[in-house]
Structure formats: structure tokens, C-alpha cells
Amino acid sequence: MPLNLPFIVLQALAHNFIHVSSRFGFFMDVREFHDAITGARSASSHLLPPVILHVLYLWGIHLHVSRHRQSNGALAAYEPALLSHALRSVANAMSGSTSQHIVGGTRPTPAHPTTILHALQAIVLLAHYFIRNTRLLEAHYQIGLAVSISISAGLHRVRDSNSDAANAFWAVVRLNAFRASFEPKTTDVQFTGTGRVTIHTPWPDCQVVKNMEDEDSIVDEFLADNSASQDRGTSAAALLAKASILFQVSANRSLDAQEYESLSFKLAAFSRVVEEFLHPFSPSEQPNQVFVAHMLVQGASIQLSRQHDHKGIRPSDDARRAAESITQRLSSTDLSQFGEPDFILTCVWVSACFVFVDDVRYSKARGMTYETSAMSLKTLIRTMDHFATSSGFMRAQCAEICTIISEMGLDAYWLDSCSNARK
């Protein structure tokens, strides 16, 4: 349909998105974008390029419609058109062309020198958009594109930990960890083994910079639990970056005996890393990034231990301990303070759900008690159902778990916990 929304409407939608943009992979200077959108800076040099504006408009209208489903049917019809404009702008940016037209504008705008970071920012936001709307094939494509751009542009070797380039790299690392949880063999970036990417970009908020000639990356030091890395990357943002790497590496499944043996040794090292993550965390006093980092560490532990589990047997003690740690943290946390759920939490919570599902199934078949696992599973489902209204991906995954539970004949436990997911 023709996109004839007034510019002032698009401006308001983009403005509202900027306030929550960090939850959806926005890594650039928010203040500069806020000033440009609101007109605080009128000089043409501060105009935003179409590749950024179009994806901001898309996110703005998407969030507005998702929060006001009952009264915005007409406005929702514009979302597909905005998505098309956003995708076209990314294609133009990647081909090196510069668009002179911005949707919602009444006159041509001066050309803006679209940079790699602008294009990468748009791609990261599109990946988050597709994840949220359960369009995983398109999300995986955008993630692969983001990974390729970040590595080819050398973002894994920048020097300033607080630069947009460094922030962009770690935003892409998080997306790659998400994809690894679904397709561990197809991720473009590996942090261990032959062909690994040597990362010299500092951890977020870390002022210690590695020598570019050093063959060991900051990830090598971290995964090896090297004492030299202990004073590097201790901020909430750095903890989240490290947890994302653990989550990706733990999803790297191997098949031959030598690879399994190597993985068993790494499991011990990962356990030490997990303890390092868990030690400073408090369930009642934690920023959102640390909360997500805690969840990712437990999810990594589940993925690692489940590689040794076989169908039909009880989940390992390590897997159950990690899943129980997740539910204990959820039980003691006020989830309303986090607003929108972090995109990767769905993967973690689903993995924990399957630990408890398998434990209940195993115990039920043998006439053993399964009340503890049943109640832990209910905590997870209630949490996912709480966020199901705002995330299509969360809603779809929660509905799938609820269907499995129903097929197990256990509706009496969770019938009231899937109300949003089953809508």
C-alpha cells in the first residue's frame, strides 16, 4: 500500500522507539539520533541516512501496534510497507548507492554518507525484528550478513572499547550466539579451534587493550580461565558479552571421539568460568545485563551437559542444577522491572523447559515422584507466558512447550499458565 503517513507521525514513532532501542540491538549514540529525530540539530550534516530512518520507523510502528492491538488495525497495515522500505534501504546501502528519498518526507533530502556502521546498525535491528516476529529464516540471513560485515570491516580488531564500532561488534556476537543455539554448525564465527577469529576488540567498558601481534585473542584467555584475563571486562556489559560467547561455544556439538574428549576437558574450564560469573550476582540487586548474563551462563551449562545425554535417560545432574538455578533466579526476581524480554532469553528458558520435561517424562514412566521438576517447569512456563504478549517468538515457543505438556497428559498442572501463549 502507498506509504502516506504524515512525517510527524513517523517522527513520533521513531522517537518512542529510541527510548527502548538498546533492548533490540541499538548500539550507536542514542543522543545523536534523538537530536536528529526531534530536530534538535537542523544542519544537514546531522540528517540520518534512509537506511537508519526506515528501520527506526519500522520498529516504531511495530512496537506501537503490538502494544495497542485493539485500536490500531489501520496503522498496522503500514508495517509491511515499512519493512519493504527498510529492506530496500539496506540493499541500497550495501550496494553503495545513496537514497535521496525518505518515506514520510515532503521534499528530497541531502545525501548522507551512509557508513558501514549505519548499514550494520540497520541489519542488526532487522535481525531483532525478525526474531521477535518468529521469522527465523530471515533473522538468520540478517545475522549472517551482520557477521560477514563486522569481520570484513575489522570490527574484531578495534581499539576503543567505548566506540560505536566496538559496540557494534559485541551486538553482532550476541546475535551469533542466538543463531548458534539453533544451528551450531552453520555459524560464521568460531571462537575456538582451527579457523577461529582472533578477537582483539576490548571487552565492553574495558580499557585494557591487547597487543595486535598477540596470537591469543581475549576470548582464548577467557575460555582458558587465564589469570591475565581476570581483571579485564568486569562491567555488566562485559559480563553479558562473555556469557554470550559461552553460550555460543557450548552449542558447538562434535561427533568424533577426539572432539568429544576435547569437549570434556573444556567442560571443566567452562565450569570455572560459570562460577566466576555467578559469584558476584545477587537475585535482588542486578542490572538487566547481569540478569541476562546469569541466564546465558546457565543455558551454556545446559547445552554442554546435554551433549552427553541420550534420549530416554534422565537429564544429567549438571543440566538439572543449571535449570534449577534459572527457576530459582526467576522466582526471586521482579520481572516487571525488565520490560521487554531480552531476545536470547527465550532460547535459554526453552532449553531449561526441556530439561524438566525430560525429567518429568523419565520419572513418570518409572513411577517416581516428579513434583519438584513439575513446579520448576510451571515457573518457567508462567514466566514465558508473561512475556508472550510482547514477543511473538516467546509466544510461539511457549505454546510449543504447552502442547508437549498437554500430550504428556499433565494439563492439570499448567492449564492456567499458558493463557497468553494459546491466544
PDB file of C-alpha atoms in Angstrom, residues 156-157 196-202 216-219:
ATOM      1  CA  HIS A 156      37.018  -7.555  15.806  1.00  0.00           C
ATOM      2  CA  ARG A 157      40.244  -5.530  15.925  1.00  0.00           C
ATOM      3  CA  ARG A 196      38.798 -19.269  14.758  1.00  0.00           C
ATOM      4  CA  VAL A 197      38.519 -15.494  14.668  1.00  0.00           C
ATOM      5  CA  THR A 198      41.211 -13.803  16.743  1.00  0.00           C
ATOM      6  CA  ILE A 199      39.413 -11.066  18.648  1.00  0.00           C
ATOM      7  CA  HIS A 200      41.425  -8.083  19.856  1.00  0.00           C
ATOM      8  CA  THR A 201      38.492  -5.718  20.348  1.00  0.00           C
ATOM      9  CA  PRO A 202      38.403  -4.993  24.093  1.00  0.00           C
ATOM     10  CA  ASP A 216      45.835 -15.308  21.550  1.00  0.00           C
ATOM     11  CA  SER A 217      42.594 -13.370  21.491  1.00  0.00           C
ATOM     12  CA  ILE A 218      40.758 -12.063  24.534  1.00  0.00           C
ATOM     13  CA  VAL A 219      38.368 -14.978  24.054  1.00  0.00           C
TER      14      VAL A 219
END
